[in-house]
């Protein structure tokens, strides 16, 4: 599972700046410059890639994030 942090929301009220989000793999979306991001409801939506930055961290930290969800 890949994680990103939101750095830009545009006018989208569903995104929170500096919040960590999970990303689902979607090659077709990536080819269009989009990420498939999972929100708090567990649903995934497409957003522009430039709204997010990837997070580099240890697998242990990612597991802790998952355990909190």
Short mmCIF file of C-alpha atoms in Angstrom, two decimals, residues 2-56:
data_model
loop_
_atom_site.label_atom_id
_atom_site.label_comp_id
_atom_site.label_asym_id
_atom_site.label_seq_id
_atom_site.Cartn_x
_atom_site.Cartn_y
_atom_site.Cartn_z
CA UNK A 2 1.29 3.44 -0.90
CA UNK A 3 0.68 6.56 1.17
CA UNK A 4 0.67 10.22 0.24
CA UNK A 5 0.19 13.51 2.06
CA UNK A 6 -2.22 16.12 0.75
CA UNK A 7 -0.41 19.35 -0.15
CA UNK A 8 -3.14 21.03 -2.19
CA UNK A 9 -6.92 20.74 -2.17
CA UNK A 10 -8.00 22.90 -5.07
CA UNK A 11 -11.63 23.60 -4.25
CA UNK A 12 -12.30 20.06 -3.09
CA UNK A 13 -13.85 20.02 0.39
CA UNK A 14 -13.26 16.26 0.76
CA UNK A 15 -9.49 16.69 1.07
CA UNK A 16 -7.66 17.93 4.16
CA UNK A 17 -4.27 19.65 3.83
CA UNK A 18 -1.38 17.72 5.41
CA UNK A 19 -3.53 14.63 5.94
CA UNK A 20 -2.10 11.20 5.07
CA UNK A 21 -4.11 9.16 2.55
CA UNK A 22 -3.82 5.64 1.17
CA UNK A 23 -3.50 5.22 -2.58
CA UNK A 24 -4.80 2.28 -4.60
CA UNK A 25 -2.94 1.23 -7.71
CA UNK A 26 -4.65 2.27 -10.92
CA UNK A 27 -2.49 2.31 -14.05
CA UNK A 28 -5.20 3.95 -16.18
CA UNK A 29 -5.63 6.80 -13.68
CA UNK A 30 -1.86 7.26 -13.40
CA UNK A 31 -1.60 7.55 -17.19
CA UNK A 32 -4.06 10.48 -16.96
CA UNK A 33 -2.12 12.20 -14.14
CA UNK A 34 -4.54 11.08 -11.43
CA UNK A 35 -4.27 9.14 -8.16
CA UNK A 36 -6.93 6.84 -6.73
CA UNK A 37 -7.06 8.05 -3.12
CA UNK A 38 -8.97 6.32 -0.30
CA UNK A 39 -10.87 8.67 2.01
CA UNK A 40 -12.10 8.13 5.59
CA UNK A 41 -15.22 6.31 4.41
CA UNK A 42 -13.06 3.67 2.72
CA UNK A 43 -14.20 4.76 -0.73
CA UNK A 44 -11.66 5.73 -3.37
CA UNK A 45 -11.78 8.75 -5.66
CA UNK A 46 -9.58 10.17 -8.39
CA UNK A 47 -7.63 13.37 -7.73
CA UNK A 48 -4.83 15.17 -9.59
CA UNK A 49 -1.37 13.85 -8.69
CA UNK A 50 -0.10 17.34 -7.90
CA UNK A 51 -2.47 17.50 -4.91
CA UNK A 52 -0.24 14.95 -3.12
CA UNK A 53 3.35 14.11 -2.29
CA UNK A 54 4.53 10.55 -1.61
CA UNK A 55 5.58 9.64 1.91
CA UNK A 56 8.86 7.86 2.58
#
